[in-house]
Amino acid sequence: MINNANNAWVLLSAALILFMTVPALGLFYGGLVKRKNVLSVLMQSFASLIVVSLLWVIVGYSLAFSPTELIPGVIGDFRWFFLNGIAPNDPSPYTVSAPNAPVAHLSFVLFQCMFAVITPAVVSGAVAERMKFSSFLAFSVIWLFVVYIPLAHMAWSRNGLFAKMGLMDYAGGTVVEINSGFSALAAALLLGRRTKLKPVPPHNLTFTLTGAAMLWFGWFGFNAGSGLAADGLASSAVLMTNTAAAAAALVWAGLDWFLQKKPTILGAASGAVAGLVVITPAAGFVSLPGALLLGFAAGAVCYVFVVVIKNKLGYDDSLDAFGVHGIAGVLGTVGTGLFAAPFITRPFGMNNGNGFTGLFFGNPSALGVQVLATFTAMLWAFAGTFVIFLVLKKTMGLRVTPKEEAIGLDITQHNERAYTVIE
Amino acid sequence: MKLIVAIIQPFRLEEVKEALYAADVQLITVSEVLGHGRQGGVTEVYRGNKETGNLLRKIRLEIAVNDEYVDKTIRAIIDGAKTGELGDGKIFVYQLEDCIRIRTEERGPAAIG
């Protein structure tokens, strides 16, 4: 029997996540690029929404979440192909904190669709300002099946490899964040650097801050919707999400102030996103000290990665998809194994009534599962994307020509420009 | 007839305009431009990337005047724009070949004022 209150919250959460992809992520990224490339960045997010939305209802959802499987623990089968056999009044086979008050199965399909939509859009940050649109489109289709769906199945489906081991990944630390981050790293390495890397200032930091704020807003649905219930655990998850975002933003902007003399808007926005990423796997498992420490850690570690290490290594992750999502995703997924507080999930009868428990609350084995899943996700995402990019490079090519890159991707890929000069 | 072109600090535009109006110079064209003089460009920092040599925002004034107004105009621009710091800008004075008012098709000094 569907619980309408929970159903309403998950439908709203799905809409919040949609808002994270378009326009929030697009604006966050779009403000950081040169004015001649802003549309191409917005279009990559929008294209993810279009393409993944269709593939998901046709076959993606079934492969990711079917309990019957083609490869045990790794990928489902065609049981729900074309949403076959899912009636509007069917309760979701998946529940988290409210096993007796499920949402509609179709709400779960939609909610998960929005996760699948945003993940390739995050990867687009690593390829900005130089990748052919056609190649990005091909990448996002192939990548959904080869990389995303198996990882989602492993972490979240009933019979998934890590789900069965008790992996704690509340809202996608492995599936979304590590996955997009390490895919972004592989993509940036194979695509190569932008031709004229001499830095050009971001063309519109107003967009970037607006986008970051909208991401923060949408992340409430991303994390607090993941309990699939409008209960107290959702309240806890949303509050921990907000706390970690603020903590990380404070640290990043503070380090800017201390080390570069001024607290930058870009630093505050980047820190907030790092905090939102780090709390993603932990949101429904940790209590306030855990959320604060994860937020502080994400602000500091991502700062070092993006500001210091990236510039030393010299790979061109244009918009820091790896430095923010990859690194904070690892921190958050491993950190959940440390900070998961049993008194958060126990009242909801989760984990057979024991609650999920991390190392600092006396369960070292939890950390092992988190670390194993983290490494698997890192390798899976990096290797899968590496191979896809290699194949695309040999077949359709990855990059626009140097001349097209100089003219800008808005004109050369879409025949449009974002800003006119006169009228 | 002369064409006076001045590059000034953006934050002195209001003062320069007031000084010009006080000197009875009413006709100016203003544009936003980028550039730098002896003070060099500015350094901005984005995610730790120091971006040096960025061009500074400046204001460019174009004022066409008859010869008896040249000194008054130059004085007014200096009075409005001078802070004594590097970056105050420059004034260039060109010979002006001709001037045509499009509405009436008047030419020469009569067309300027």
XYZ file of C-alpha atoms in Angstrom:
536
model
C 0.000 0.000 0.000
C 1.534 3.293 -1.091
C 2.037 5.913 1.610
C 0.914 9.175 0.042
C 2.850 11.461 2.403
C 6.139 9.729 1.647
C 5.223 9.605 -2.002
C 4.685 13.360 -2.091
C 8.081 14.020 -0.524
C 9.916 11.759 -2.957
C 8.157 13.338 -5.948
C 9.181 16.763 -4.673
C 12.725 15.520 -4.062
C 12.918 14.270 -7.645
C 11.983 17.766 -8.806
C 14.663 19.267 -6.551
C 17.294 16.995 -8.105
C 16.117 17.903 -11.592
C 16.725 21.529 -10.606
C 20.293 20.616 -9.595
C 21.092 19.460 -13.115
C 19.273 22.212 -14.980
C 19.929 24.947 -14.436
C 21.997 24.787 -11.205
C 24.975 22.718 -12.340
C 24.935 24.349 -15.763
C 25.073 27.817 -14.224
C 27.734 26.805 -11.710
C 29.910 25.505 -14.547
C 28.780 28.040 -17.138
C 29.924 31.005 -15.077
C 33.426 29.555 -14.881
C 34.083 29.255 -18.610
C 34.845 31.870 -21.217
C 31.858 33.746 -22.577
C 32.231 32.031 -25.956
C 31.676 28.595 -24.369
C 28.878 29.149 -21.853
C 26.092 27.722 -24.002
C 28.076 24.589 -24.783
C 28.398 23.917 -21.050
C 24.700 24.529 -20.386
C 23.846 22.239 -23.295
C 25.922 19.363 -21.928
C 23.830 19.326 -18.737
C 20.618 19.717 -20.682
C 21.613 16.927 -23.063
C 22.273 14.610 -20.107
C 18.750 15.286 -18.904
C 17.232 14.544 -22.293
C 19.205 11.443 -23.201
C 19.348 9.758 -19.802
C 15.653 10.431 -19.106
C 14.728 8.416 -22.191
C 17.228 5.601 -21.734
C 16.272 5.246 -18.076
C 12.596 4.480 -18.604
C 13.256 2.270 -21.600
C 15.853 -0.017 -20.071
C 18.202 1.767 -17.668
C 16.086 1.475 -14.559
C 15.487 -2.214 -15.121
C 19.183 -2.980 -15.581
C 20.113 -0.957 -12.505
C 17.473 -2.070 -10.031
C 16.006 -5.379 -11.099
C 16.542 -8.003 -8.383
C 16.852 -10.668 -11.069
C 20.210 -10.322 -12.747
C 22.255 -10.875 -15.893
C 25.484 -10.765 -13.881
C 24.894 -11.503 -10.197
C 25.614 -8.522 -7.970
C 26.669 -6.325 -10.881
C 23.800 -5.738 -13.291
C 20.086 -6.486 -13.379
C 18.063 -7.808 -16.275
C 15.200 -6.754 -18.536
C 12.425 -7.560 -16.075
C 11.151 -3.957 -16.074
C 12.072 -3.222 -19.725
C 9.890 -0.331 -20.929
C 8.492 -0.174 -17.360
C 6.812 -3.439 -18.132
C 4.723 -4.737 -15.270
C 4.918 -1.640 -13.074
C 1.421 -0.401 -12.275
C 0.800 3.121 -10.941
C -0.446 1.757 -7.619
C 2.462 -0.648 -7.158
C 4.479 0.128 -4.042
C 8.208 0.562 -4.475
C 10.176 -2.633 -3.849
C 12.831 -0.367 -2.372
C 12.462 1.327 0.993
C 15.037 2.756 3.404
C 13.702 4.049 6.688
C 9.997 3.238 6.260
C 9.640 -0.372 5.068
C 5.916 -0.388 5.815
C 5.136 2.914 4.132
C 6.613 2.694 0.639
C 6.361 5.290 -2.093
C 4.959 4.394 -5.505
C 7.288 2.244 -7.568
C 7.075 4.827 -10.349
C 8.205 7.554 -7.925
C 11.293 5.498 -7.207
C 11.914 5.103 -10.943
C 11.715 8.877 -11.394
C 13.805 9.673 -8.320
C 16.571 7.346 -9.459
C 16.307 8.714 -12.994
C 17.312 12.140 -11.680
C 20.438 10.652 -10.086
C 21.378 9.041 -13.376
C 20.789 12.376 -15.142
C 23.041 14.502 -12.961
C 26.052 12.181 -12.866
C 27.234 12.519 -16.498
C 26.417 16.228 -16.241
C 28.972 16.495 -13.430
C 31.564 14.787 -15.653
C 31.027 17.487 -18.277
C 32.949 19.867 -16.012
C 36.184 18.084 -16.875
C 35.764 18.333 -20.632
C 34.496 21.895 -20.867
C 35.697 24.253 -23.587
C 37.233 21.628 -25.880
C 35.134 18.472 -26.374
C 32.971 17.914 -29.438
C 29.284 17.906 -28.537
C 28.631 14.788 -30.617
C 31.365 12.928 -28.751
C 30.021 14.036 -25.393
C 26.593 12.795 -26.375
C 27.982 9.419 -27.430
C 29.983 9.264 -24.220
C 26.987 9.907 -21.986
C 24.957 7.139 -23.668
C 27.700 4.501 -23.508
C 28.857 5.569 -20.054
C 25.359 5.223 -18.586
C 25.332 1.515 -19.413
C 28.978 0.637 -18.934
C 29.791 2.645 -15.819
C 26.774 4.146 -14.070
C 24.223 1.348 -14.139
C 26.541 -1.374 -12.816
C 27.741 0.888 -10.000
C 24.181 1.829 -9.069
C 23.258 -1.850 -9.100
C 26.220 -2.819 -6.939
C 25.552 -0.122 -4.335
C 21.787 0.159 -4.208
C 19.886 -2.714 -5.777
C 18.467 -5.508 -3.656
C 21.057 -8.064 -4.725
C 23.929 -5.669 -5.421
C 27.435 -6.723 -4.488
C 28.019 -3.941 -1.974
C 24.412 -3.552 -0.892
C 24.581 -7.109 0.421
C 27.813 -6.370 2.276
C 26.079 -3.526 4.121
C 27.612 -0.592 2.243
C 26.480 2.733 3.650
C 25.926 5.057 0.718
C 22.942 7.182 1.599
C 22.623 9.316 -1.522
C 25.411 8.387 -3.887
C 28.922 8.922 -2.543
C 30.074 6.028 -4.698
C 27.409 5.964 -7.409
C 27.308 9.679 -8.132
C 30.288 11.445 -6.602
C 33.280 9.090 -6.778
C 31.876 7.866 -10.048
C 31.597 11.280 -11.700
C 34.839 12.509 -10.141
C 37.062 9.669 -11.273
C 35.348 9.524 -14.648
C 36.146 13.216 -14.928
C 39.814 12.544 -14.185
C 40.063 9.872 -16.889
C 38.228 12.156 -19.317
C 40.512 15.115 -18.625
C 43.624 12.973 -19.065
C 42.542 11.475 -22.387
C 41.115 14.674 -23.769
C 44.237 16.693 -23.013
C 44.592 20.279 -21.959
C 42.855 23.246 -23.437
C 45.017 24.788 -26.134
C 45.569 28.192 -24.590
C 45.651 27.359 -20.932
C 46.816 30.816 -19.990
C 44.182 31.524 -17.408
C 41.255 33.673 -18.327
C 39.009 34.890 -15.527
C 35.646 33.136 -15.149
C 33.243 35.038 -17.364
C 30.403 35.377 -14.833
C 30.858 34.509 -11.173
C 27.312 35.701 -10.499
C 26.132 32.632 -12.429
C 28.557 30.450 -10.516
C 27.393 31.580 -7.092
C 23.739 31.407 -8.161
C 24.347 27.901 -9.463
C 26.085 26.853 -6.248
C 23.199 28.212 -4.187
C 20.689 26.333 -6.333
C 22.761 23.165 -5.966
C 22.651 23.597 -2.202
C 18.860 24.018 -2.404
C 18.419 20.988 -4.646
C 20.719 18.856 -2.524
C 18.068 18.871 0.204
C 16.026 16.637 -2.083
C 19.041 14.668 -3.237
C 20.025 13.659 0.288
C 16.821 13.862 2.306
C 14.756 12.225 -0.417
C 17.071 9.234 -0.373
C 15.404 7.826 2.759
C 12.277 7.504 0.597
C 10.164 8.783 3.482
C 9.083 12.138 4.925
C 10.163 11.130 8.395
C 12.603 12.257 11.066
C 15.510 10.670 9.242
C 14.807 12.997 6.316
C 14.935 15.921 8.743
C 18.231 14.687 10.120
C 19.662 14.163 6.640
C 18.667 17.636 5.491
C 20.110 19.291 8.588
C 23.400 17.394 8.311
C 23.544 18.322 4.624
C 23.104 21.994 5.378
C 25.672 21.845 8.165
C 28.383 20.131 6.125
C 27.910 22.555 3.229
C 28.309 25.539 5.530
C 31.335 24.025 7.281
C 33.161 23.327 4.034
C 32.330 26.733 2.558
C 33.670 28.393 5.704
C 36.937 26.457 5.510
C 37.522 27.044 1.794
C 36.770 30.758 1.906
C 38.765 31.021 5.131
C 41.805 29.377 3.560
C 41.473 31.800 0.660
C 41.437 34.678 3.075
C 44.406 33.358 5.002
C 46.565 32.188 2.082
C 45.494 34.406 -0.840
C 44.580 37.521 1.143
C 40.893 37.720 0.181
C 37.855 35.524 0.847
C 36.705 34.766 -2.701
C 33.176 34.189 -3.941
C 34.451 31.306 -6.055
C 36.087 29.813 -2.963
C 32.894 30.003 -0.919
C 30.887 28.441 -3.766
C 33.448 25.678 -4.375
C 33.627 24.909 -0.663
C 29.865 24.648 -0.380
C 29.729 22.132 -3.221
C 32.586 20.118 -1.659
C 30.635 20.025 1.608
C 27.473 18.902 -0.150
C 29.404 16.146 -1.903
C 31.104 14.865 1.247
C 27.842 14.585 3.158
C 26.057 12.783 0.323
C 26.933 9.217 1.379
C 26.735 10.139 5.071
C 23.610 12.305 5.289
C 21.273 9.758 6.863
C 23.906 7.951 8.930
C 25.876 10.579 10.834
C 25.090 12.950 13.677
C 26.158 16.559 14.067
C 29.848 16.038 14.989
C 30.292 13.733 12.009
C 28.662 16.202 9.630
C 30.793 19.059 10.924
C 34.058 17.137 10.727
C 33.276 15.814 7.258
C 32.442 19.344 6.121
C 35.630 20.831 7.539
C 37.710 18.007 6.054
C 36.140 18.389 2.614
C 36.769 22.137 2.589
C 40.419 21.712 3.492
C 41.312 18.634 1.430
C 39.503 19.749 -1.735
C 41.114 23.158 -1.391
C 44.557 21.566 -1.348
C 43.667 19.332 -4.293
C 42.200 22.031 -6.484
C 44.470 24.923 -5.588
C 47.809 23.203 -5.015
C 48.014 19.646 -6.331
C 46.124 20.070 -9.601
C 48.297 22.964 -10.673
C 51.445 20.962 -9.868
C 50.290 17.871 -11.780
C 49.097 19.891 -14.729
C 46.097 17.847 -15.897
C 43.289 20.057 -17.115
C 40.129 19.226 -15.175
C 38.645 22.499 -16.406
C 35.982 22.997 -13.753
C 37.354 20.714 -11.025
C 34.835 17.892 -11.290
C 37.536 15.528 -10.007
C 39.019 17.842 -7.394
C 35.631 18.510 -5.813
C 33.369 15.531 -6.573
C 35.998 12.793 -6.733
C 37.981 13.809 -3.691
C 35.046 14.789 -1.454
C 33.222 11.643 -2.626
C 36.088 9.493 -1.340
C 36.284 11.431 1.914
C 32.552 11.126 2.472
C 32.257 7.443 1.627
C 35.200 6.462 3.813
C 34.133 8.974 6.466
C 30.698 7.395 6.700
C 32.478 4.224 7.816
C 33.999 6.238 10.633
C 31.180 8.499 11.740
C 27.992 6.470 11.189
C 26.139 6.843 14.487
C 23.824 3.921 15.312
C 21.416 6.114 17.265
C 20.524 7.947 14.028
C 19.233 4.936 12.097
C 18.272 2.594 14.980
C 14.964 4.377 15.758
C 13.865 3.492 12.235
C 14.688 -0.158 12.697
C 17.371 0.004 10.021
C 20.060 -2.683 9.704
C 17.807 -5.246 11.408
C 17.075 -2.899 14.270
C 20.726 -2.316 15.192
C 21.239 0.881 13.270
C 24.233 1.458 10.996
C 27.441 1.797 12.981
C 30.841 3.166 11.992
C 34.335 2.657 13.376
C 34.131 5.434 15.963
C 31.032 3.796 17.410
C 32.656 0.401 17.660
C 32.262 -1.285 14.298
C 35.577 -1.480 12.425
C 34.235 -3.879 9.808
C 32.011 -1.101 8.432
C 35.103 0.819 7.434
C 36.368 -2.177 5.469
C 33.228 -2.305 3.335
C 33.325 1.460 2.756
C 36.978 1.347 1.675
C 36.408 -1.637 -0.589
C 33.451 0.049 -2.281
C 35.402 3.301 -2.570
C 38.300 1.629 -4.356
C 35.993 -0.371 -6.575
C 34.062 2.738 -7.573
C 37.279 4.671 -8.226
C 38.684 1.935 -10.436
C 35.396 1.141 -12.143
C 34.747 4.772 -13.037
C 38.305 5.556 -14.090
C 38.845 2.396 -16.140
C 35.397 2.432 -17.724
C 35.654 6.062 -18.767
C 39.225 5.605 -19.921
C 38.202 2.814 -22.283
C 35.145 4.670 -23.574
C 37.193 7.779 -24.266
C 39.908 5.718 -25.953
C 37.366 4.087 -28.267
C 35.718 7.429 -29.048
C 39.121 8.982 -29.714
C 39.927 6.282 -32.288
C 36.504 6.406 -33.932
C 34.705 9.759 -33.894
C 37.397 11.869 -32.226
C 37.096 13.745 -28.956
C 38.182 17.296 -29.517
C 37.070 20.181 -31.624
C 39.753 21.497 -33.976
C 42.161 24.124 -32.591
C 40.445 26.704 -34.780
C 37.008 25.777 -33.448
C 38.371 25.907 -29.921
C 39.666 29.409 -30.544
C 36.372 30.584 -32.043
C 34.446 29.020 -29.170
C 32.162 26.037 -28.798
C 28.929 28.028 -28.722
C 29.301 29.064 -32.351
C 31.120 26.005 -33.660
C 29.060 23.294 -31.913
C 25.648 24.950 -31.694
C 25.727 27.916 -34.081
C 24.493 30.251 -31.354
C 25.985 32.859 -29.078
C 25.080 33.655 -25.493
C 25.610 37.387 -25.539
C 25.115 39.937 -28.256
C 27.148 43.117 -28.196
C 24.646 45.558 -29.687
C 20.958 44.819 -29.193
C 38.944 72.117 -34.110
C 40.425 69.485 -31.899
C 39.411 65.986 -30.801
C 40.282 65.386 -27.180
C 40.520 61.754 -26.109
C 41.032 61.035 -22.434
C 41.545 57.756 -20.591
C 40.507 58.083 -16.950
C 39.785 56.003 -13.877
C 36.174 54.732 -13.923
C 35.517 56.005 -10.424
C 36.381 59.589 -11.458
C 33.828 59.776 -14.272
C 31.219 61.648 -12.245
C 33.730 64.289 -11.133
C 35.028 64.737 -14.690
C 31.498 65.151 -16.035
C 30.696 67.774 -13.422
C 33.905 69.672 -14.171
C 33.155 69.574 -17.906
C 29.610 70.843 -17.418
C 30.946 73.611 -15.183
C 33.309 74.572 -18.019
C 30.326 74.617 -20.420
C 31.479 71.518 -22.316
C 28.297 69.529 -22.844
C 29.020 67.053 -25.608
C 30.927 63.915 -24.747
C 31.068 60.301 -25.793
C 31.951 57.792 -23.077
C 33.006 54.186 -23.487
C 34.233 51.445 -21.215
C 37.646 50.235 -22.281
C 40.377 47.903 -21.003
C 44.035 48.765 -20.697
C 46.850 49.772 -18.459
C 49.630 52.296 -18.243
C 52.700 52.340 -16.043
C 50.985 50.789 -13.060
C 50.670 47.507 -14.993
C 47.709 45.143 -14.953
C 46.020 43.605 -11.949
C 46.513 40.157 -10.497
C 43.369 38.178 -9.760
C 43.225 34.771 -8.090
C 40.731 32.089 -9.145
C 40.896 28.778 -7.276
C 44.530 29.540 -6.566
C 45.386 30.347 -10.177
C 47.087 33.724 -10.201
C 46.090 35.544 -13.327
C 48.506 38.373 -13.919
C 48.471 41.053 -16.562
C 44.720 41.389 -16.537
C 43.753 44.632 -18.173
C 42.221 47.268 -15.967
C 38.836 48.776 -16.552
C 39.128 52.361 -17.739
C 36.820 55.000 -19.156
C 37.537 56.623 -22.509
C 36.124 60.071 -23.215
C 35.917 61.606 -26.653
C 35.197 65.312 -26.857
C 35.293 67.374 -30.047
C 35.810 71.090 -29.350
C 36.528 74.347 -31.092
C 39.998 75.744 -30.476
C 38.996 78.250 -27.781
C 37.601 75.392 -25.670
C 40.701 73.177 -25.750
C 42.426 74.480 -22.636
C 39.187 74.703 -20.631
C 38.371 71.114 -21.507
C 41.815 69.809 -20.601
C 41.662 71.714 -17.317
C 38.263 70.275 -16.488
C 39.372 66.709 -17.186
C 42.447 67.139 -15.013
C 40.428 68.707 -12.213
C 37.971 65.862 -12.255
C 40.291 62.932 -12.836
C 43.469 63.723 -10.929
C 44.124 61.830 -7.710
C 47.935 61.985 -7.865
C 48.208 58.191 -7.968
C 49.541 55.953 -10.741
C 46.722 55.097 -13.115
C 45.049 58.502 -13.304
C 45.176 58.279 -17.090
C 46.129 60.385 -20.094
C 44.724 63.058 -22.353
C 45.429 63.019 -26.101
C 44.693 65.994 -28.350
C 44.214 65.441 -32.107
C 43.747 67.850 -35.000
C 40.179 67.465 -36.188
C 39.748 67.614 -39.954
C 36.038 68.231 -40.101
C 32.785 67.783 -38.235
C 29.319 67.240 -39.672
C 26.059 67.460 -37.759
C 23.938 64.767 -39.370
C 20.545 66.365 -38.611
C 21.260 69.749 -40.277
C 24.277 68.813 -42.436
C 26.160 71.833 -40.996
C 29.958 71.472 -41.291
C 32.999 72.691 -39.414
C 33.099 74.710 -36.154
C 29.371 75.472 -36.328
C 28.583 71.802 -36.127
C 30.553 71.106 -32.958
C 28.795 73.069 -30.221
